[in-house]
Amino acid sequence: MVDPWFTVQGLDSKTFAISEYGHWEKVHSFLLLGETRAALIDTGLGIDSIKRITDQLTDLPIIVLTTHVHADHIGGHVDYETIYVHGDDANWLINGIEGLPLEQIRKNMARDITLPIPDSFNPDTYKPYQGYPDRLLSDGDTIDLGNRSLSIYHTPGHSPGHISILDDKTGYLFTGDLLYSDTPVYAFYPSTSPEDLVNSLEKIAKIKAVSKIYGGHNQLGLEPKILEEVLAAIQYLKENHLVRHGTGIHAFKSFSVHF
């Protein structure tokens, strides 16, 4: 599929990565097809309409699974009827994102764009999606797509209600902004928690039968052996008390760069 803004890659016949490589954040969203409905994990930046892509990939009803409520992951929420989010991020979805001023969000959205943007996008008037979710997710929830089941893991740190999602059928683990490669995992905003982030990494590193890891940015697809490196980094941080009260932010950044 050729598109002026999105890059679509099939991970298998029923799983698609929808990427925005023309923006410095290199955001990934993921469409998972079941037999009765589909799940869209995040909806990207909102610079262009991701619904144009999902309409071409499936006729199934789509539920949006929000890994976390930051602007670069909820940009296309407005185009979908069914939105799920963890309860601890619901207030941000309804009332706006804490800790990130609108002016900063607009600057982040507008900078370092390498592809032509649609006429509908104006960074000066851009506002992140706000709305009421249709369901509040909790740790341990299961989403049935019809012969395809997704398990929800509450993995706070980057945001209070951040979730990771395991596709029980394929072993794909979708980690949002908890784990990705090439750039730091951010945990130094007022609304983040380095200690929670480290505990969440430890949690996902112990999940069995992971076949591939798909983060929300940068390189598409990480091998599960990276979880061994994650556990080693966590052990170091905890043994040296580097994540208590935010004191290990810089040490954690150095580890995340090399994942």
Rosetta silent file (secondary structure, phi, psi, omega in degrees, C-alpha in Angstrom):
SEQUENCE: MVDPWFTVQGLDSKTFAISEYGHWEKVHSFLLLGETRAALIDTGLGIDSIKRITDQLTDLPIIVLTTHVHADHIGGHVDYETIYVHGDDANWLINGIEGLPLEQIRKNMARDITLPIPDSFNPDTYKPYQGYPDRLLSDGDTIDLGNRSLSIYHTPGHSPGHISILDDKTGYLFTGDLLYSDTPVYAFYPSTSPEDLVNSLEKIAKIKAVSKIYGGHNQLGLEPKILEEVLAAIQYLKENHLVRHGTGIHAFKSFSVHF
SCORE:     score description
SCORE:     0.000 S_00000001
   1 L     0.000  125.014  179.362    0.000    0.000    0.000 S_00000001
   2 L  -102.960  128.204 -178.758    1.439    3.363   -1.065 S_00000001
   3 L  -140.573  146.128 -177.218    0.362    6.407    0.945 S_00000001
   4 L   -69.701  -20.787 -177.650    1.775    9.953    1.074 S_00000001
   5 L  -119.480  -45.369 -175.066    2.064    9.994    4.892 S_00000001
   6 L   -94.246  146.223  170.370    1.743    6.506    6.387 S_00000001
   7 E  -110.082  123.550 -177.829    3.928    3.458    5.797 S_00000001
   8 E  -108.993  127.569  178.416    2.028    0.178    6.170 S_00000001
   9 E  -129.731  131.195  176.918    3.880   -3.079    6.832 S_00000001
  10 E   -81.107  120.781  175.344    2.298   -6.481    7.334 S_00000001
  11 E   -82.185  -30.577  166.919    3.706   -8.267   10.373 S_00000001
  12 E  -159.984 -171.670 -173.011    1.622  -11.263    9.333 S_00000001
  13 L   -68.449  -15.953 -177.292   -1.603  -11.673    7.343 S_00000001
  14 L  -126.031   16.606 -178.963   -3.739  -10.277   10.176 S_00000001
  15 E  -139.919  128.538 -175.061   -1.397   -7.761   11.850 S_00000001
  16 E  -131.038  135.809  169.651   -0.260   -4.442   10.407 S_00000001
  17 E   -94.360  131.754  178.428    2.126   -1.728   11.544 S_00000001
  18 E  -117.990  107.635 -167.430    1.054    1.765   10.484 S_00000001
  19 E  -113.898  151.631  179.544    4.068    4.053   10.790 S_00000001
  20 E  -119.800   77.590 -174.723    4.713    7.793   10.480 S_00000001
  21 L   -77.714  -11.009  179.452    8.332    7.952    9.391 S_00000001
  22 L   -80.633   -0.090  179.776    8.008   11.504    8.055 S_00000001
  23 E  -117.938  147.721 -174.753    7.970   12.867   11.602 S_00000001
  24 L   -59.609  -24.191 -178.763   10.919   12.906   13.990 S_00000001
  25 L   -80.340  -16.155  177.232    9.074   10.720   16.521 S_00000001
  26 L    46.973   61.146 -174.138    8.664    7.830   14.028 S_00000001
  27 E   -80.692  142.142  173.394    5.451    6.695   15.659 S_00000001
  28 E  -116.483  135.558  164.976    3.931    3.236   15.135 S_00000001
  29 E  -116.320  162.449 -173.382    0.310    2.214   15.510 S_00000001
  30 E  -137.318  131.174  177.712   -0.819   -1.394   15.065 S_00000001
  31 E  -108.454  122.593 -178.398   -3.955   -2.938   13.576 S_00000001
  32 E  -115.927  122.429 -177.292   -4.822   -6.461   14.741 S_00000001
  33 E   -99.528  126.856  169.723   -7.588   -8.352   12.934 S_00000001
  34 L  -103.542 -162.526  178.956   -9.710  -10.975   14.651 S_00000001
  35 L   -88.181  -27.044 -176.294  -12.688  -12.858   13.255 S_00000001
  36 L  -114.639  -23.436  177.468  -15.378  -10.570   14.676 S_00000001
  37 L  -158.226  171.343 -178.958  -13.610   -7.272   15.302 S_00000001
  38 E  -122.600  156.209  174.861  -10.258   -5.534   15.077 S_00000001
  39 E  -117.801  133.146  173.001   -8.089   -3.665   17.562 S_00000001
  40 E  -109.811  111.463  180.000   -6.116   -0.548   16.686 S_00000001
  41 E   -85.425  104.014 -176.372   -3.320   -0.036   19.198 S_00000001
  42 L    70.255  161.766 -176.518   -2.921    3.763   19.317 S_00000001
  43 L  -129.898   14.887  170.111   -3.870    6.156   16.531 S_00000001
  44 L    78.946 -160.612 -169.236   -0.682    8.121   15.903 S_00000001
  45 L   -77.283  -30.012 -174.164    0.095   11.802   15.640 S_00000001
  46 L    84.509    9.293  175.970   -3.089   13.094   14.067 S_00000001
  47 L   -69.495  -40.206  173.704   -1.177   14.945   11.358 S_00000001
  48 L  -131.577  167.145 -171.813   -3.041   12.889    8.748 S_00000001
  49 L   -84.100  111.535  178.224   -6.045   10.576    9.076 S_00000001
  50 L   -70.003  -19.621  179.173   -5.089    7.044   10.063 S_00000001
  51 H   -64.474  -28.915  175.151   -8.681    5.997    9.384 S_00000001
  52 H   -57.121  -35.801 -179.738   -7.913    6.291    5.675 S_00000001
  53 H   -78.175  -48.917 -177.161   -5.513    3.390    6.182 S_00000001
  54 H   -64.190  -31.264  176.862   -7.622    1.213    8.469 S_00000001
  55 H   -63.681  -29.444  179.058  -10.594    1.565    6.105 S_00000001
  56 H   -81.434  -21.293 -174.487   -8.470   -0.020    3.391 S_00000001
  57 H   -94.563  -24.675 -177.114   -7.279   -2.858    5.623 S_00000001
  58 L  -158.530  152.127  171.153  -10.520   -4.059    7.202 S_00000001
  59 L  -103.930   -0.398 -179.565  -14.308   -3.807    7.269 S_00000001
  60 L   -69.359  151.095  171.226  -14.442   -5.149   10.824 S_00000001
  61 L   -62.973  140.517 -173.654  -15.586   -2.911   13.674 S_00000001
  62 E  -112.795  131.590  167.168  -12.524   -1.380   15.315 S_00000001
  63 E  -105.574  138.506  177.622  -11.824   -0.804   18.985 S_00000001
  64 E   -95.278  122.767  175.335   -8.985    1.571   19.837 S_00000001
  65 E  -102.452  114.593 -174.743   -6.663    0.367   22.593 S_00000001
  66 L   -91.331  113.274  177.924   -4.785    3.355   24.012 S_00000001
  67 L   -65.787  -35.152  176.240   -1.350    2.439   25.354 S_00000001
  68 L  -171.157  159.806 -174.729   -1.227    5.855   27.026 S_00000001
  69 L   -96.334   81.206  166.557   -2.628    9.337   26.705 S_00000001
  70 L  -124.560  153.083 -169.276    0.101   11.387   25.044 S_00000001
  71 H   -56.419  -36.855 -175.705   -0.565   13.468   21.940 S_00000001
  72 H   -76.630    0.278  179.343    1.497   11.321   19.567 S_00000001
  73 H  -121.661   -3.338 -178.695   -0.568    8.225   20.381 S_00000001
  74 L  -124.565   13.844 -172.618   -4.115    9.619   20.403 S_00000001
  75 L   -61.139  -30.426 -178.169   -4.042   11.841   17.319 S_00000001
  76 L  -104.499    8.129 -178.966   -6.592    9.809   15.365 S_00000001
  77 H   -55.634  -32.307 -175.505   -8.924    8.872   18.224 S_00000001
  78 H   -60.008  -22.272 -175.243  -11.472   11.384   16.967 S_00000001
  79 H   -91.363    1.983 -176.696  -12.212    9.188   13.926 S_00000001
  80 L  -123.620  147.374 -174.307  -13.209    6.072   15.902 S_00000001
  81 L   -85.992  -27.783 -171.196  -16.327    5.298   17.885 S_00000001
  82 E  -119.362  111.948 -174.614  -14.964    2.846   20.455 S_00000001
  83 E  -120.788  126.322  173.923  -12.068    3.947   22.670 S_00000001
  84 E  -111.903  142.484  177.530  -10.529    1.932   25.523 S_00000001
  85 E  -151.113  151.586  175.592   -8.023    3.389   27.998 S_00000001
  86 E   -66.181  147.475 -177.022   -6.658    2.394   31.391 S_00000001
  87 H   -58.052  -31.422 -176.968   -8.497    4.027   34.253 S_00000001
  88 H   -76.939  -11.168  174.051   -5.414    5.882   35.490 S_00000001
  89 H  -107.932    0.098 -174.298   -5.092    7.771   32.180 S_00000001
  90 H   -62.584  -39.033 -179.256   -8.827    8.385   31.719 S_00000001
  91 H   -62.010  -36.997  178.010   -8.737   11.841   33.283 S_00000001
  92 H   -65.429  -39.888 -179.869   -6.060   12.914   30.791 S_00000001
  93 H   -64.082  -38.188 -176.649   -8.176   11.667   27.896 S_00000001
  94 H   -79.906  -45.402 -168.651  -11.199   13.600   29.168 S_00000001
  95 H  -111.200   -5.860 -179.982   -9.608   16.789   30.508 S_00000001
  96 L   113.179  157.884 -171.680   -6.206   17.056   28.818 S_00000001
  97 L   -81.868  126.727  178.363   -2.671   15.781   29.351 S_00000001
  98 L   -77.149  145.815  170.589   -0.963   16.785   32.580 S_00000001
  99 L    84.466   -4.626  179.809    2.608   18.071   32.603 S_00000001
 100 L  -129.845  104.189  179.593    2.813   19.009   28.915 S_00000001
 101 L   -61.327  148.497 -179.603    1.698   22.548   27.953 S_00000001
 102 H   -57.969  -36.659 -179.816   -0.211   22.884   24.688 S_00000001
 103 H   -61.779  -40.026  179.436    2.485   25.210   23.320 S_00000001
 104 H   -69.964  -40.005  177.660    5.125   22.515   23.815 S_00000001
 105 H   -59.995  -43.005 -179.857    2.920   19.843   22.257 S_00000001
 106 H   -65.287  -39.121  176.816    2.440   22.052   19.188 S_00000001
 107 H   -63.649  -44.427  179.384    6.189   22.652   18.882 S_00000001
 108 H   -62.676  -37.740 -177.576    6.889   18.932   19.147 S_00000001
 109 H   -70.224  -31.394 -171.170    4.252   18.157   16.537 S_00000001
 110 H   -92.191  -15.439 -170.540    5.551   20.702   14.006 S_00000001
 111 L   -90.450  152.469  172.048    9.310   20.185   14.085 S_00000001
 112 L    53.951   50.328  175.189   11.550   18.014   11.918 S_00000001
 113 E   -98.600  129.724 -172.798    8.900   16.854    9.437 S_00000001
 114 L  -110.530   -2.670  177.725   10.398   15.387    6.262 S_00000001
 115 L  -119.473  154.416  175.915    7.270   14.612    4.215 S_00000001
 116 L   -59.016  137.032  179.587    4.617   16.962    2.826 S_00000001
 117 L   -98.044  151.836 -179.920    1.844   17.476    5.357 S_00000001
 118 L   -68.059  155.850  179.944   -1.852   17.542    4.426 S_00000001
 119 L   -61.972  -23.597 -176.966   -3.629   20.884    4.098 S_00000001
 120 L   -73.870  -13.973 -177.239   -5.852   19.882    7.018 S_00000001
 121 L   -95.598  123.060  175.730   -2.932   19.993    9.479 S_00000001
 122 L  -129.252  107.791 -177.150   -2.125   23.321   11.121 S_00000001
 123 L   -62.605  -23.452 -179.031    0.375   23.077   13.994 S_00000001
 124 L   -73.088  -21.720 -179.905   -0.673   26.504   15.288 S_00000001
 125 L  -116.404    3.818 -178.188   -4.202   25.284   16.020 S_00000001
 126 L   -60.066  135.157  174.150   -3.431   21.628   16.754 S_00000001
 127 L  -136.634  133.563  177.033   -5.064   20.259   19.906 S_00000001
 128 L   -61.042  150.773  177.827   -4.753   16.705   21.268 S_00000001
 129 L   -57.254  139.948  169.400   -7.921   14.630   21.287 S_00000001
 130 L  -133.558  136.714  179.539  -10.169   14.898   24.314 S_00000001
 131 L   179.427  172.592 -178.304  -13.180   12.687   24.925 S_00000001
 132 L   -91.568  131.000  178.302  -14.827   10.098   27.110 S_00000001
 133 L   -73.907  157.135  177.689  -13.656    6.484   26.804 S_00000001
 134 L   -88.115  -21.217  178.239  -16.096    3.647   26.217 S_00000001
 135 E  -152.218  140.184  174.185  -14.296    1.275   28.586 S_00000001
 136 E   -98.316  124.352 -178.462  -11.742    1.612   31.342 S_00000001
 137 E   -88.782  154.193  176.642   -9.090   -1.089   31.228 S_00000001
 138 L  -135.484  160.214  176.520   -7.404   -2.751   34.198 S_00000001
 139 L   -57.049  132.085  178.667   -4.416   -5.025   34.661 S_00000001
 140 L    93.222   -6.621  177.559   -5.323   -8.583   33.698 S_00000001
 141 L   -64.428  153.769  175.821   -8.182   -7.697   31.361 S_00000001
 142 E  -123.397  134.865  177.128   -8.636   -9.746   28.206 S_00000001
 143 E  -110.355  120.241 -178.867   -9.900   -8.384   24.890 S_00000001
 144 E   -98.052  119.523  178.478  -11.548  -10.952   22.601 S_00000001
 145 L  -100.115    0.224 -173.260  -11.372  -10.157   18.901 S_00000001
 146 L    93.952   97.878 -176.373  -12.805  -13.494   17.798 S_00000001
 147 L    59.905   25.478  175.613  -10.280  -16.350   17.787 S_00000001
 148 L  -158.436  120.478 -172.926   -7.676  -13.837   18.918 S_00000001
 149 E  -117.548  136.258  179.398   -7.201  -12.771   22.508 S_00000001
 150 E  -116.117  131.597  178.715   -5.249   -9.791   23.856 S_00000001
 151 E  -103.254  136.049 -176.464   -4.019   -9.569   27.453 S_00000001
 152 E  -100.442  128.650  175.800   -3.679   -6.192   29.145 S_00000001
 153 E  -117.132  123.008  175.180   -0.726   -5.402   31.441 S_00000001
 154 E   -76.208  118.662 -175.064   -0.764   -2.199   33.464 S_00000001
 155 L  -132.025   70.757 -177.224    2.743   -0.781   33.019 S_00000001
 156 L   -70.363  169.700  179.035    2.864    2.730   34.521 S_00000001
 157 L   138.728  -61.474  175.600    5.874    5.031   34.614 S_00000001
 158 L   -70.626  -33.913  167.918    5.780    6.918   31.328 S_00000001
 159 L  -147.923  160.452 -176.939    2.200    7.750   32.253 S_00000001
 160 L   -63.171  -33.327 -176.672    0.083    6.590   35.212 S_00000001
 161 L  -109.591   24.925  178.620   -2.212    4.478   33.050 S_00000001
 162 L   -61.038  138.666  175.045    0.245    3.159   30.486 S_00000001
 163 E  -125.413  154.441  166.187   -0.523   -0.380   29.306 S_00000001
 164 E  -115.155  154.657 -170.819    1.311   -3.054   27.355 S_00000001
 165 E  -131.286  124.666  177.791   -0.622   -5.567   25.289 S_00000001
 166 E  -104.385  124.548  171.527    0.210   -9.226   24.638 S_00000001
 167 E   -82.603  107.041 -173.208   -1.284  -10.984   21.635 S_00000001
 168 L   -65.383  -23.984 -177.260   -1.785  -14.426   23.151 S_00000001
 169 L   -80.330  -43.255 -175.449   -1.998  -16.102   19.749 S_00000001
 170 L   -98.527  -20.816 -173.125    1.180  -14.751   18.121 S_00000001
 171 L    82.795    6.848  176.208    3.253  -13.804   21.165 S_00000001
 172 E   -69.305  133.232  176.805    3.601  -10.232   19.938 S_00000001
 173 E  -115.157  117.053 -178.651    4.101   -7.827   22.836 S_00000001
 174 E   -98.726  116.273 -167.240    3.101   -4.226   22.143 S_00000001
 175 E  -109.362    4.119  177.645    4.928   -1.980   24.602 S_00000001
 176 E    52.701 -126.308  178.687    3.932    1.564   23.614 S_00000001
 177 L  -104.094   22.607  172.396    6.400    3.959   25.236 S_00000001
 178 L   -81.733  -41.291 -176.177    7.558    1.526   27.898 S_00000001
 179 L  -147.614  121.115  171.983   10.194   -0.120   25.717 S_00000001
 180 L  -154.576  177.844 -173.497   11.579    0.807   22.309 S_00000001
 181 L  -105.962  170.442  163.535   15.014    1.248   20.740 S_00000001
 182 L    81.293  -35.419 -179.633   17.363    4.037   19.613 S_00000001
 183 L  -132.535  163.153 -177.261   16.260    6.939   21.831 S_00000001
 184 L   -61.761  148.899  168.057   15.661    7.379   25.574 S_00000001
 185 L   -87.228  121.253 -168.648   12.486    6.180   27.236 S_00000001
 186 L   -83.512  126.926  177.721   11.196    9.347   28.864 S_00000001
 187 L  -145.849   38.975 -178.639   10.504    9.395   32.597 S_00000001
 188 L  -129.568   18.753  168.574   11.436   12.898   33.677 S_00000001
 189 L   -81.179  162.077  176.850    8.216   14.848   33.147 S_00000001
 190 L   -58.874  -27.087 -175.981    6.291   15.932   36.253 S_00000001
 191 L   -94.883    9.299 -179.550    3.665   13.294   35.436 S_00000001
 192 L  -108.644  169.337  179.947    6.094   10.371   35.088 S_00000001
 193 L  -141.786  107.901  177.484    7.679    8.004   37.585 S_00000001
 194 H   -58.114  -39.385 -178.368   11.123    6.434   37.018 S_00000001
 195 H   -65.411  -43.959  176.914   10.516    3.924   39.805 S_00000001
 196 H   -62.669  -39.372 -178.919    7.197    2.789   38.321 S_00000001
 197 H   -61.307  -44.436  179.387    8.814    2.572   34.887 S_00000001
 198 H   -64.055  -42.422  177.813   11.548    0.249   36.133 S_00000001
 199 H   -63.736  -35.723  178.078    9.005   -1.944   37.908 S_00000001
 200 H   -69.084  -38.606  175.663    6.928   -2.086   34.731 S_00000001
 201 H   -62.715  -40.835  176.819    9.942   -3.131   32.678 S_00000001
 202 H   -61.600  -38.161 -179.640   10.613   -5.888   35.174 S_00000001
 203 H   -62.499  -49.675 -177.845    6.986   -6.973   34.832 S_00000001
 204 H   -72.559  -28.490 -179.146    7.039   -7.334   31.047 S_00000001
 205 H   -65.877  -17.998 -178.966   10.513   -8.890   31.065 S_00000001
 206 L   -98.729    2.809  177.011    9.014  -11.837   32.952 S_00000001
 207 L   -71.025  133.407 -179.250    6.198  -12.490   30.485 S_00000001
 208 L   -86.352  157.211  171.224    6.544  -15.937   28.930 S_00000001
 209 L    62.685   34.725  173.047    6.245  -16.870   25.248 S_00000001
 210 L   -82.300  125.707 -178.795    7.011  -13.437   23.771 S_00000001
 211 L   -98.694  -27.306 -179.088    7.937  -13.879   20.106 S_00000001
 212 E  -161.413  148.093  179.794    8.500  -10.222   19.145 S_00000001
 213 E  -114.573  128.756  179.615    8.350   -6.822   20.813 S_00000001
 214 E  -121.338  106.124  177.060    6.750   -3.868   19.076 S_00000001
 215 E   -85.695  176.714 -174.724    7.323   -0.472   20.689 S_00000001
 216 L   -87.417   -1.811 -176.545    5.644    2.778   19.793 S_00000001
 217 E  -147.047  160.558  166.364    8.653    4.449   18.137 S_00000001
 218 L    65.744 -133.394 -175.328   11.766    3.968   16.001 S_00000001
 219 L   -56.619  135.158 -179.417   12.873    0.471   14.992 S_00000001
 220 L   -92.057  103.297  176.203    9.943   -1.752   14.078 S_00000001
 221 L    96.150  119.140  177.158   10.245   -5.018   15.983 S_00000001
 222 E  -120.198  145.801  178.994   12.738   -6.084   18.636 S_00000001
 223 L   -74.099  146.422 -176.344   13.831   -9.611   19.421 S_00000001
 224 L   -64.145  -17.554  178.253   12.642  -11.006   22.786 S_00000001
 225 L   -63.012  -18.216  176.725   16.214  -11.579   23.951 S_00000001
 226 H   -60.629  -24.569 -179.830   16.291   -7.841   24.676 S_00000001
 227 H   -65.351  -26.022  174.507   14.238   -8.669   27.768 S_00000001
 228 H   -66.238  -40.508  176.793   17.339  -10.328   29.241 S_00000001
 229 H   -65.872  -38.456  177.596   19.168   -6.988   28.906 S_00000001
 230 H   -59.042  -47.222 -179.490   16.192   -5.255   30.485 S_00000001
 231 H   -62.895  -38.712  178.706   16.343   -7.544   33.514 S_00000001
 232 H   -64.947  -41.014  178.863   20.083   -6.993   33.882 S_00000001
 233 H   -65.464  -41.355  179.444   19.611   -3.212   33.778 S_00000001
 234 H   -62.427  -44.055  179.839   16.804   -3.389   36.322 S_00000001
 235 H   -59.826  -42.924  178.705   18.918   -5.476   38.669 S_00000001
 236 H   -61.698  -48.134 -177.893   21.724   -2.912   38.452 S_00000001
 237 H   -61.159  -43.102 -177.114   19.390    0.010   39.094 S_00000001
 238 H   -72.713  -38.993  179.404   17.726   -1.628   42.064 S_00000001
 239 H   -63.996  -30.598 -178.399   20.951   -2.888   43.634 S_00000001
 240 L  -100.756    8.787  175.882   22.373    0.620   43.490 S_00000001
 241 L    55.665   40.750 -174.539   19.141    2.313   44.606 S_00000001
 242 L   -90.047   -3.675 -178.650   19.174    4.489   41.502 S_00000001
 243 L  -113.296    4.554  178.878   15.430    4.704   40.970 S_00000001
 244 H   -77.345  130.082  175.925   14.284    5.846   44.392 S_00000001
 245 H    56.156   30.874  174.583   12.719    9.308   44.419 S_00000001
 246 H    79.209    6.505 -173.851   13.768    9.964   40.845 S_00000001
 247 L   -74.008  -13.530 -176.716   17.506    9.882   41.563 S_00000001
 248 L  -104.533   20.017 -176.898   18.196    7.397   38.799 S_00000001
 249 H   -57.230  -49.904 -175.463   16.682    9.262   35.888 S_00000001
 250 H   -70.057  -37.264  175.911   19.954    9.879   34.081 S_00000001
 251 H   -62.771  -41.136  179.914   21.265    6.386   34.748 S_00000001
 252 H   -66.240  -38.844  177.140   18.039    4.927   33.396 S_00000001
 253 H   -58.090  -41.194 -177.192   18.269    7.085   30.282 S_00000001
 254 H   -65.670  -34.947  176.709   21.725    5.718   29.551 S_00000001
 255 H   -68.669  -42.539 -174.152   20.429    2.162   29.734 S_00000001
 256 H   -66.279  -30.581  178.755   17.435    2.854   27.524 S_00000001
 257 H   -61.202  -33.692 -173.164   19.573    4.297   24.747 S_00000001
 258 L   -94.916    0.376  177.340   21.395    0.989   24.337 S_00000001
 259 L   -64.434    0.000    0.000   18.378   -1.341   24.343 S_00000001
